């Protein structure tokens, strides 16, 4: 293990400031800096306004745009503005923006859950009826292009509870029938203290096992957990032990051996957010949510990752008691059923990427909750068939990967993953500017230091571009933008040279609950931003940033773009096809890019896959798809042709079954 090349914990951004300052001077036109200085001296009262106008003029000059790109704000009517916490690009070019209650407890209590369907080109907007609180669920595009959303919010956190509460396991010994207990069912403890269930629940019937020949059949009870709150306020309802509770009302006295509760300690400690087991599919054709089978486990902050066979792994998340679940489960898009998966402890929203070998590689990136122990935080390979987790240590202080971003660098064939930024576990004030890379296909994968970000950054937005660059923008220096630390830096990471160049500063602060999406025309949509406070002094209440921006990268200003004029709409692995492209003689690369679906600095299904080709003459290319579905899992993709000048076409939608 080459630890000397790994990024150090003593990653000191101050030390490198000189270097980055120099780059910034090179990056930003010097004339602009000089102009600002002169104006500030000569006309102090109107200086800011004039400087601003001059800045506006500078950044819209063609030469500036061709070098740094251009930001633009979309104009969204007030009634269509939602908290852009979850978003995904659909194969029809629309962007689905999912808020649910949007981190707003008043909306949660009122049952106000929101989703916006937006076409960023035609600016057609439509609010979608949202039947459950998908806030902080996991979401993914299925092989047929519809969106699976699993989990969400059952209950908001309670930092200072006045009713003792905890988790109740309801045991069913009745092999004759399942039992359904309504919300508010009363559980009475040994000393008469009463608790009420926060949700309805159904406990399946017990199983009857055949005994030995002539023996009585054995009963295997079934059980379900439910959150319960004390009926009376205060310390009188504290229950320090694990007690047996009788269930009131539904049953006769004899029934209490059939159905009863086993309570965890009932406390007045801080209560975490609680997840739901709900799962829905957003049907792209009907623009509706359709309920599918619930998960086996409640999840809040889960990651959904597609495997090469089209199955979806759901991992981690807070369960119905606000604890991180170690159980994974697998969704079959054909049967729409969930099956138990292997057990491993990951922090919430773990960044787990499908490797060419069919395993999942956990990069260490995550968002939010989970033990800080190295066993939970160390990156590694997870074989979901054998359940074996093989750690790949070597990145110093893996705990600092919380709120970092991870990307599978383009093209996916290189099997190189990059982690960017991040900070300490929980509401820590520490954050890091480091980046690190790892070749996960190497015989001995090890972490190497990458170029540092301009400043320590949590929640950086990272979006793969068709020319193999990675846009890196937004985030904040401190936990959830505290002290007004939203970061406007925007840089483009060049995979060929392993270095950053400056791009135009973003026009909106975006920290927690933000994301970015590559649009079919090659521009990038950014949305969200949920600072803990509304001002620099950390005294004003938070305001969610509902603005939506589009960034046009430099390649959109560098001359005529190639155009894919014809291609089959369905492309099979390993098969060859003819496609028609303008500028065919100068096409350098072809890429298949999966639609982005980011949330909480996590987008593990984002990938850009190289497609081999030969020139067939008459403006045609003969393309051949890769062989491995682990490289290119079943999905819709955008096919981009990139010219020898690094200018990409618009994406041409295809489906890889
Ligand atoms: Cu969240």
XYZ file of C-alpha atoms and ligand atoms in Angstrom:
658
model
C 0.000 0.000 0.000
C 1.522 3.261 -1.111
C 0.548 5.557 1.706
C 3.166 8.148 0.890
C 1.250 9.181 -2.198
C -2.042 9.379 -0.352
C -3.473 12.750 0.565
C -2.455 13.806 4.032
C -4.654 14.722 6.901
C -2.408 17.749 7.229
C -3.838 18.941 3.933
C -3.275 22.625 4.526
C -5.206 24.865 2.172
C -3.465 27.952 3.537
C -0.108 26.644 2.363
C -1.268 26.235 -1.178
C -3.136 29.483 -1.378
C -0.259 31.123 -3.234
C -0.455 28.615 -6.030
C -4.211 28.853 -6.390
C -4.129 32.655 -6.143
C -1.783 32.686 -9.098
C -4.150 30.472 -11.034
C -7.044 32.708 -10.167
C -5.172 35.731 -11.547
C -4.538 33.840 -14.716
C -8.112 32.641 -14.812
C -9.983 35.874 -14.239
C -9.253 38.601 -16.772
C -6.731 40.942 -15.191
C -8.420 43.939 -16.841
C -11.534 43.217 -14.832
C -9.692 43.185 -11.511
C -7.924 46.428 -12.425
C -11.164 48.080 -13.469
C -12.818 47.157 -10.187
C -9.928 48.616 -8.226
C -9.961 51.911 -10.121
C -13.696 52.335 -9.807
C -13.591 51.603 -6.123
C -11.067 54.390 -5.599
C -12.572 57.026 -7.858
C -16.310 56.701 -7.394
C -16.880 54.904 -4.123
C -20.637 55.582 -3.922
C -21.566 54.119 -7.276
C -18.540 51.853 -7.512
C -20.309 48.626 -6.749
C -23.051 49.173 -9.311
C -20.617 50.165 -12.044
C -18.280 47.313 -11.222
C -21.214 44.965 -11.356
C -22.254 46.240 -14.766
C -18.672 45.965 -15.970
C -18.545 42.429 -14.618
C -21.778 41.621 -16.470
C -20.257 43.018 -19.644
C -17.045 41.037 -19.196
C -18.629 37.692 -18.523
C -20.893 37.879 -21.555
C -18.100 38.674 -24.020
C -17.726 35.787 -26.487
C -14.021 35.364 -25.681
C -14.797 35.086 -21.969
C -17.587 32.582 -22.549
C -15.418 30.427 -24.792
C -12.887 30.213 -21.986
C -14.967 30.144 -18.783
C -18.513 29.370 -19.838
C -21.669 31.244 -18.869
C -24.229 31.001 -16.067
C -27.860 31.820 -16.569
C -30.759 31.876 -14.132
C -34.036 30.262 -15.150
C -37.142 32.278 -14.497
C -39.545 30.076 -12.540
C -42.959 31.516 -11.584
C -43.475 31.577 -7.812
C -46.181 28.914 -7.793
C -43.814 26.401 -9.408
C -40.866 26.942 -7.074
C -40.004 23.900 -4.985
C -37.084 22.842 -2.815
C -34.817 21.036 -5.273
C -33.585 18.298 -2.960
C -33.948 15.331 -5.312
C -33.722 15.659 -9.066
C -33.410 13.443 -12.079
C -33.238 13.823 -15.851
C -35.923 11.876 -17.726
C -35.422 10.373 -21.188
C -37.896 12.884 -22.644
C -35.645 15.780 -21.611
C -37.751 16.844 -18.625
C -36.225 17.245 -15.176
C -38.148 15.783 -12.241
C -37.542 17.905 -9.137
C -38.734 16.243 -5.942
C -39.088 18.073 -2.648
C -41.713 16.205 -0.633
C -42.089 18.277 2.521
C -38.781 19.898 1.534
C -37.197 20.003 5.005
C -40.115 22.090 6.264
C -41.913 20.630 9.265
C -45.008 22.793 8.762
C -45.400 21.264 5.274
C -44.849 17.816 6.760
C -47.516 18.334 9.418
C -49.937 19.658 6.792
C -49.195 16.777 4.404
C -47.970 19.231 1.744
C -45.582 17.274 -0.480
C -44.282 18.773 -3.724
C -42.814 17.677 -7.043
C -42.125 19.850 -10.093
C -41.759 18.537 -13.615
C -39.724 21.062 -15.598
C -38.574 21.165 -19.168
C -35.556 23.497 -19.014
C -35.667 24.160 -22.771
C -39.365 24.887 -23.345
C -39.785 26.046 -19.715
C -42.949 23.992 -19.434
C -43.740 23.507 -15.741
C -46.154 21.119 -14.057
C -46.725 20.333 -10.394
C -47.128 16.589 -9.771
C -49.410 15.188 -7.070
C -47.070 13.633 -4.516
C -48.776 10.989 -2.342
C -46.134 10.557 0.376
C -43.244 12.453 1.900
C -40.349 11.440 -0.336
C -38.088 13.975 1.407
C -34.682 12.272 1.845
C -35.648 9.078 -0.031
C -33.383 7.310 -2.519
C -34.122 7.510 -6.245
C -32.862 5.918 -9.416
C -33.749 5.509 -13.071
C -34.910 1.954 -13.821
C -33.994 0.149 -17.066
C -37.341 1.201 -18.617
C -36.656 4.880 -17.871
C -39.185 5.230 -15.056
C -37.929 6.473 -11.704
C -37.961 4.356 -8.540
C -38.190 6.384 -5.334
C -37.793 4.381 -2.131
C -38.165 5.531 1.464
C -38.734 9.042 2.721
C -39.759 10.775 5.903
C -42.089 9.133 8.424
C -41.329 11.657 11.116
C -39.198 14.786 11.571
C -36.457 14.874 14.160
C -37.277 16.046 17.662
C -34.319 17.616 19.418
C -36.058 18.214 22.734
C -38.856 15.709 23.272
C -41.285 16.163 26.179
C -42.880 12.734 25.777
C -40.699 9.690 26.513
C -40.483 7.495 23.432
C -38.762 4.518 21.869
C -39.169 1.509 19.654
C -41.698 -1.271 20.288
C -41.308 -4.728 18.790
C -44.738 -6.274 18.318
C -44.635 -10.083 18.444
C -47.312 -12.164 16.707
C -47.646 -15.833 17.796
C -50.873 -16.244 15.884
C -50.349 -18.663 13.013
C -53.958 -18.218 11.943
C -53.796 -14.601 10.812
C -51.759 -11.422 10.458
C -52.684 -8.572 12.809
C -53.100 -4.953 11.864
C -52.814 -2.366 14.629
C -54.020 1.157 13.864
C -51.980 4.251 14.611
C -52.531 5.205 18.265
C -52.743 1.622 19.544
C -52.059 1.692 23.300
C -49.286 -0.424 24.858
C -49.382 -0.787 28.660
C -46.189 -1.563 30.585
C -45.797 -3.538 33.835
C -46.302 -0.461 36.032
C -49.274 0.821 34.041
C -47.326 3.386 31.995
C -48.881 3.756 28.567
C -47.462 4.395 25.116
C -49.237 4.985 21.803
C -48.003 3.778 18.420
C -47.016 6.558 16.002
C -47.959 4.564 12.890
C -50.282 1.791 11.784
C -48.548 -1.534 11.319
C -49.283 -5.058 10.162
C -47.524 -8.033 11.741
C -47.556 -11.092 9.449
C -48.945 -14.370 10.777
C -46.586 -16.648 12.705
C -45.080 -19.605 10.856
C -45.936 -23.179 11.821
C -42.983 -25.531 11.582
C -43.646 -29.265 11.308
C -42.199 -30.937 14.417
C -40.664 -34.412 14.616
C -42.973 -37.313 13.630
C -45.997 -37.204 15.911
C -44.709 -34.061 17.651
C -46.594 -30.787 18.002
C -45.864 -28.211 15.300
C -43.551 -25.458 16.545
C -44.652 -21.833 16.145
C -42.139 -19.281 14.882
C -43.511 -15.854 15.845
C -43.267 -12.940 13.422
C -42.509 -9.408 14.531
C -42.524 -5.765 13.428
C -41.186 -2.602 15.015
C -43.124 0.571 15.563
C -42.267 3.880 17.187
C -44.286 4.668 20.337
C -44.712 7.884 22.342
C -45.741 8.097 25.983
C -49.356 9.083 26.576
C -48.328 11.373 29.469
C -45.613 14.039 29.360
C -42.475 14.055 31.454
C -40.111 11.804 33.337
C -42.895 9.689 34.871
C -43.038 7.755 31.592
C -39.329 6.895 31.423
C -38.820 3.131 31.090
C -35.158 2.196 31.543
C -35.540 -1.521 30.819
C -36.669 -3.852 28.087
C -40.222 -4.576 29.157
C -43.166 -6.587 27.989
C -46.278 -4.558 27.100
C -49.892 -5.603 26.737
C -51.831 -4.325 23.774
C -55.055 -2.620 24.704
C -58.416 -2.842 23.062
C -58.349 -5.181 20.119
C -57.981 -8.431 21.977
C -59.558 -10.458 24.738
C -57.475 -11.290 27.818
C -56.338 -14.639 26.401
C -55.026 -12.958 23.280
C -52.172 -11.274 25.050
C -50.080 -14.390 24.672
C -50.734 -14.290 20.970
C -49.808 -10.645 20.451
C -47.727 -8.428 22.720
C -45.039 -5.768 22.664
C -41.400 -5.787 23.763
C -40.242 -2.227 24.337
C -36.744 -0.790 24.115
C -35.830 1.697 26.877
C -38.216 4.679 26.614
C -36.235 7.913 26.927
C -36.403 11.678 26.502
C -33.290 11.696 24.297
C -33.101 13.534 20.965
C -35.113 11.687 18.318
C -33.684 11.350 14.797
C -35.655 11.631 11.610
C -37.461 8.357 10.896
C -37.715 6.611 7.540
C -40.611 4.969 5.704
C -40.830 1.651 3.844
C -42.832 3.268 1.013
C -41.717 2.812 -2.575
C -43.201 4.438 -5.666
C -42.411 4.544 -9.352
C -42.722 7.798 -11.277
C -44.190 6.791 -14.622
C -42.676 9.067 -17.249
C -45.486 8.523 -19.760
C -48.368 9.346 -17.401
C -46.437 11.808 -15.162
C -47.818 10.013 -12.087
C -46.458 8.287 -9.022
C -47.537 4.632 -8.813
C -47.264 2.787 -5.497
C -45.260 -0.443 -5.593
C -44.416 -2.976 -2.887
C -42.982 -1.402 0.229
C -39.423 -2.176 1.232
C -38.746 -4.660 4.017
C -36.942 -1.922 5.929
C -37.781 1.716 6.501
C -35.125 4.029 5.015
C -34.343 7.731 5.292
C -31.099 8.699 3.419
C -30.654 5.413 1.531
C -28.566 4.925 -1.608
C -30.041 3.081 -4.593
C -27.481 1.548 -6.951
C -28.209 -0.341 -10.152
C -26.425 -3.657 -10.673
C -25.415 -4.994 -14.099
C -28.537 -7.201 -14.273
C -30.855 -4.223 -13.765
C -31.646 -5.048 -10.121
C -31.507 -2.149 -7.675
C -29.677 -2.427 -4.356
C -31.057 -0.268 -1.534
C -28.526 0.370 1.215
C -28.366 2.145 4.550
C -30.745 4.861 5.761
C -32.388 5.582 9.079
C -35.111 3.079 9.977
C -38.435 3.628 11.693
C -36.649 4.260 14.985
C -34.094 6.676 13.585
C -31.254 4.128 13.687
C -28.985 3.390 10.705
C -30.015 0.066 9.199
C -27.318 -2.421 8.175
C -29.769 -4.460 6.090
C -29.689 -4.070 2.345
C -32.391 -5.246 -0.041
C -32.748 -5.741 -3.766
C -35.577 -4.466 -6.005
C -36.499 -6.512 -9.040
C -37.955 -4.096 -11.645
C -39.690 -7.017 -13.414
C -41.646 -8.366 -10.438
C -41.495 -5.099 -8.461
C -40.629 -7.134 -5.361
C -37.958 -6.559 -2.742
C -35.664 -9.347 -1.531
C -33.334 -9.387 1.461
C -29.738 -8.439 0.602
C -26.502 -8.806 2.550
C -25.846 -7.020 5.833
C -23.129 -4.378 6.177
C -22.833 -1.105 8.085
C -22.582 1.964 5.848
C -23.174 5.583 6.868
C -26.271 7.121 5.264
C -26.264 7.917 1.519
C -23.149 5.796 1.028
C -21.366 6.314 -2.312
C -21.298 2.781 -3.747
C -20.297 2.427 -7.402
C -20.863 -0.635 -9.591
C -17.448 -1.979 -10.646
C -16.697 -3.816 -13.870
C -16.251 -6.973 -11.784
C -19.831 -6.666 -10.530
C -19.049 -5.637 -6.957
C -19.931 -2.346 -5.339
C -17.043 -0.063 -4.396
C -17.778 2.119 -1.360
C -15.677 5.275 -1.731
C -16.201 6.502 1.842
C -18.338 9.451 0.694
C -21.662 9.726 2.498
C -24.052 12.317 3.874
C -25.262 12.619 7.358
C -25.566 9.781 9.842
C -23.780 6.712 11.140
C -21.071 5.704 13.588
C -17.733 7.442 13.049
C -15.763 4.208 13.516
C -13.336 3.211 10.783
C -15.245 -0.047 10.288
C -18.121 2.037 8.909
C -16.062 4.713 7.162
C -13.207 2.885 5.424
C -13.649 2.521 1.656
C -13.685 -0.930 0.122
C -15.177 -3.522 -2.201
C -18.486 -5.070 -1.265
C -19.380 -8.362 -2.890
C -23.182 -8.392 -2.668
C -23.322 -12.108 -3.507
C -20.972 -13.332 -0.783
C -21.576 -10.384 1.568
C -17.793 -10.033 1.998
C -16.506 -6.477 2.446
C -12.836 -6.031 1.515
C -11.537 -2.735 2.959
C -9.215 -0.535 0.879
C -7.644 1.671 3.525
C -4.944 4.269 2.879
C -6.935 7.473 2.629
C -6.082 9.366 5.837
C -9.001 10.148 8.152
C -11.767 8.470 6.164
C -14.155 10.236 8.558
C -13.406 13.442 6.598
C -15.204 11.921 3.592
C -18.582 12.853 5.069
C -20.312 15.326 2.717
C -17.638 14.731 0.065
C -18.545 13.986 -3.542
C -17.512 10.879 -5.466
C -17.491 10.361 -9.223
C -16.606 7.492 -11.495
C -14.343 9.453 -13.832
C -15.004 9.301 -17.564
C -14.727 7.061 -19.388
C -16.030 4.312 -17.091
C -13.630 1.831 -18.732
C -10.760 3.465 -16.807
C -12.407 2.378 -13.546
C -10.971 5.384 -11.736
C -12.903 7.007 -8.935
C -12.314 10.489 -7.548
C -13.427 11.822 -4.165
C -13.627 15.597 -3.713
C -13.800 17.705 -0.561
C -15.880 16.714 2.449
C -15.638 17.367 6.153
C -15.785 15.881 9.629
C -18.582 13.663 10.895
C -21.796 15.412 11.948
C -21.980 19.123 12.639
C -18.182 19.430 12.644
C -16.545 22.717 11.628
C -13.725 20.877 9.877
C -13.691 20.499 6.117
C -11.114 19.609 3.521
C -9.961 20.734 0.061
C -8.383 17.421 -0.767
C -9.208 15.226 -3.694
C -8.025 11.652 -4.079
C -8.137 9.081 -6.844
C -8.159 5.318 -6.979
C -7.923 2.836 -9.841
C -10.363 0.169 -8.692
C -9.374 -2.236 -11.478
C -5.700 -2.247 -10.452
C -4.340 -5.479 -8.950
C -3.546 -3.575 -5.757
C -5.915 -0.589 -5.670
C -4.528 2.316 -3.654
C -5.444 5.943 -3.075
C -3.346 8.718 -4.591
C -3.600 12.412 -3.921
C -5.297 14.544 -6.562
C -5.128 18.308 -7.065
C -6.706 20.243 -4.206
C -9.862 22.291 -4.506
C -9.533 26.072 -4.147
C -10.781 25.882 -0.565
C -12.150 23.290 1.846
C -15.568 22.330 0.490
C -18.477 20.274 1.755
C -21.245 19.194 -0.647
C -19.441 20.044 -3.913
C -21.659 19.590 -6.985
C -19.909 17.361 -9.520
C -21.240 16.722 -13.012
C -19.595 14.616 -15.726
C -19.363 16.402 -19.073
C -19.349 14.701 -22.502
C -15.772 15.852 -23.250
C -14.529 13.773 -20.250
C -14.144 16.829 -18.012
C -15.911 17.117 -14.660
C -17.674 20.302 -13.609
C -17.088 21.058 -9.909
C -19.138 23.881 -8.436
C -20.932 25.050 -5.310
C -20.770 23.558 -1.851
C -19.812 25.442 1.286
C -16.766 25.640 3.491
C -18.667 24.956 6.714
C -21.456 22.651 7.758
C -24.583 23.625 5.791
C -23.211 26.986 4.690
C -22.702 28.290 8.227
C -21.046 31.707 8.586
C -22.187 32.558 5.058
C -19.632 30.104 3.640
C -21.386 29.191 0.371
C -18.770 28.681 -2.295
C -19.128 30.263 -5.768
C -15.942 28.720 -7.122
C -16.441 26.740 -10.281
C -13.751 24.613 -11.807
C -13.410 22.105 -14.512
C -11.400 18.985 -13.755
C -9.498 17.710 -16.769
C -9.173 13.935 -16.554
C -6.375 13.904 -19.146
C -4.064 16.237 -17.205
C -5.389 15.548 -13.672
C -5.740 19.273 -13.017
C -8.371 21.947 -12.454
C -8.938 25.061 -14.508
C -11.120 27.960 -13.441
C -14.571 28.431 -14.876
C -17.000 31.323 -14.413
C -18.082 31.749 -10.799
C -21.536 30.382 -10.103
C -24.271 32.955 -9.511
C -26.047 31.168 -6.644
C -24.850 29.686 -3.369
C -25.595 25.972 -3.190
C -24.673 23.887 -0.168
C -26.671 21.130 1.520
C -29.596 19.612 -0.437
C -28.316 20.731 -3.830
C -27.395 19.001 -7.065
C -26.409 19.282 -10.708
C -27.590 17.555 -13.888
C -26.092 17.330 -17.381
C -28.812 18.325 -19.847
C -29.089 16.755 -23.308
C -27.819 19.929 -25.011
C -24.550 19.731 -23.028
C -25.360 22.443 -20.498
C -25.620 21.782 -16.756
C -28.612 22.546 -14.538
C -27.921 23.285 -10.851
C -30.512 23.587 -8.116
C -31.068 23.523 -4.373
C -29.190 24.888 -1.383
C -30.370 24.596 2.207
C -28.172 26.635 4.561
C -28.716 26.182 8.278
C -29.057 29.958 8.689
C -30.178 32.807 6.486
C -27.262 35.167 7.159
C -23.534 35.409 7.846
C -24.029 35.913 11.582
C -25.961 32.629 11.834
C -28.850 34.470 13.498
C -31.534 34.624 10.771
C -33.697 31.607 10.008
C -32.790 29.496 7.003
C -34.202 30.063 3.545
C -34.102 27.248 1.017
C -32.679 28.366 -2.306
C -35.341 27.609 -4.915
C -33.536 29.219 -7.841
C -32.446 27.109 -10.787
C -29.372 27.945 -12.870
C -27.982 26.607 -16.106
C -24.274 26.622 -16.846
C -23.115 26.623 -20.448
C -19.586 25.150 -20.549
C -16.936 26.702 -22.795
C -17.433 24.048 -25.478
C -20.821 25.607 -26.259
C -19.053 28.785 -27.458
C -16.177 27.356 -29.451
C -17.708 26.959 -32.878
C -19.969 24.577 -34.785
C -20.891 21.433 -32.916
C -21.084 17.956 -34.383
C -24.578 16.549 -34.761
C -25.787 12.964 -34.532
C -28.421 12.838 -37.267
C -29.342 9.151 -37.193
C -28.770 6.202 -34.892
C -30.782 3.190 -33.740
C -32.852 3.946 -30.630
C -31.988 0.610 -28.986
C -28.370 -0.501 -28.709
C -27.453 -4.012 -27.541
C -24.232 -4.842 -25.746
C -21.428 -6.041 -28.018
C -23.432 -5.266 -31.164
C -22.286 -2.955 -33.953
C -24.385 -0.245 -35.583
C -24.026 2.502 -38.153
C -24.719 6.041 -36.999
C -24.723 9.279 -39.014
C -22.800 12.246 -37.661
C -21.898 15.631 -39.078
C -18.126 16.286 -38.977
C -17.762 12.476 -38.983
C -14.164 12.683 -40.185
C -13.115 14.673 -37.116
C -14.989 12.790 -34.371
C -12.549 11.919 -31.589
C -14.767 10.162 -29.025
C -18.216 8.729 -28.555
C -19.722 8.570 -25.087
C -22.873 7.023 -23.648
C -23.912 9.039 -20.605
C -26.483 7.907 -18.074
C -29.003 10.546 -17.006
C -28.001 12.105 -13.685
C -30.107 11.681 -10.558
C -28.377 13.511 -7.728
C -29.356 14.051 -4.129
C -27.305 14.891 -1.019
C -23.919 14.948 -2.879
C -24.707 11.407 -4.018
C -25.180 10.181 -7.593
C -23.657 6.721 -7.759
C -25.280 5.757 -11.047
C -23.793 8.674 -13.008
C -21.372 7.369 -15.627
C -19.915 8.076 -19.045
C -18.988 5.036 -21.138
C -16.655 5.095 -24.136
C -18.007 3.539 -27.329
C -15.519 2.144 -29.846
C -15.978 3.158 -33.485
C -14.470 3.118 -36.942
C -15.144 5.501 -39.803
C -17.486 4.007 -42.376
C -17.431 6.866 -44.904
C -20.367 8.993 -46.150
C -20.646 10.725 -42.781
C -21.132 7.465 -40.959
C -19.429 5.762 -38.046
C -19.626 2.094 -37.171
C -19.960 1.846 -33.428
C -19.566 -1.222 -31.205
C -20.955 -1.361 -27.686
C -18.909 -2.700 -24.767
C -19.546 -6.283 -23.708
C -20.083 -5.870 -19.980
C -23.391 -4.841 -18.443
C -21.396 -3.925 -15.339
C -19.806 -1.162 -17.429
C -23.064 -0.126 -19.018
C -26.012 -1.247 -16.884
C -29.435 -1.317 -18.556
C -30.807 2.221 -18.857
C -31.517 5.072 -21.182
C -28.327 6.877 -22.201
C -27.398 9.990 -24.122
C -25.010 9.309 -26.991
C -22.563 12.188 -27.517
C -20.072 12.604 -30.370
C -17.056 14.738 -29.457
C -14.945 16.430 -32.145
C -11.161 16.566 -32.269
C -11.500 20.130 -30.898
C -13.269 18.777 -27.821
C -16.682 20.058 -28.884
C -19.539 17.646 -28.149
C -22.746 17.155 -30.052
C -26.051 17.287 -28.222
C -27.014 13.982 -26.637
C -28.994 11.529 -28.766
C -31.294 9.386 -26.608
C -30.860 5.636 -26.864
C -31.810 2.724 -24.667
C -29.423 -0.061 -23.737
C -31.559 -3.007 -22.570
Cu -31.662 15.570 3.652
